[in-house]
C-alpha angles and dihedrals in degrees: 000000000000115000122204113223137166123242122235135179140216124165090346092303116121124219135168140236124199119252118250097055112133122219115225096225092195087072097050138063134188114212138161118268105220100192124062094217096065093052094039094050091050094049095045091049098048113020117088092227092066089212139103123214124222099281126217096173131010128194130187131209107219130196112192090335092310117121107236102160143020133202116194119196106198150178109266121233088249129022088223086079087070096046092100090065128081119246130034124316091250089060093057135064142190122237092233101173133015115176128170124180123242094256093063115101118251100252094052094098098071093042091050093046091050091054092047092048091051092052091049090048090055089054092054101255114155109200148357136213128194138178132215119204114220096181117098122233126209137184117244089263090060097254110145113235097171120025094191129250135216100211101257091160089056093053089045087055091053097255118170108242110222102179129249129338123228119315113234145153115259127204111225123206120218092267092055096255121127126254095215126219088239092056091048091050092051090055094044095051099032093240124168109290096029091128092059091047092049090050089064088069096034093059088058095052108284117139113256113273107230119211109261094024122124100276094184092056090046091054092045089054102044106030095069091044098049106028135057129202124252119187107221122194093206136276123272111259127215132180140193136185117215094216119058091220090063095053090087088066092064121086118255112276118257119225109289113256122246134188115247109205127195115233091251091057126089104280098235131120106197122211 
């Protein structure tokens, strides 16, 4: 039997809540987070990726004044990601991070997204894209840090499913997080933020990269020693328009993806 559950996070450890729980909305509030640090600290502490995208808007889910979830609407790595949406790129955003703590009831995602979408609509945003990553991640010791998810909450929130994103090869750090191509490029070219990117390798044992040193040689030395390749077939892509009249500009939704698990596998379908 396959059981549908909802994924939660705390301190980069995933857990699950059963579907069917009902959020008491009188006890919760969704509000903008004005400072980047509050949202960033929450995401870095709890999300398995250990990274924060370039945020355009940040919203918090609050329970009695306590921050129990964060949604980050961000600038995508490439504006082509937004080409499926009507309007200009500046009018659209990517849902780059969505993290709820393990105490939040299972149906809170769609309620929280609805509140966030309404706030973005009032600001004049036109559309949103988001990706779900179905490929598991593990630490070098085999511990699963991300079991994969197919985006059930996005389909439940009437997202248009557009198929897979670009297939690529990821470089995994020992803790199962990804050393992104963008971080590598920052180090290689000495762009702003290269120190933070270099620290991703340094905290796993790389020698400190000194300013002015040969960054290319440093990467050539430490990347093969501290990262491992993972062939990724591409994330699942979803899209929404914030005005009903614009929905006609989106392609017709493909059939929503689902995980098919063999009987010997853990019987869990992760949203």
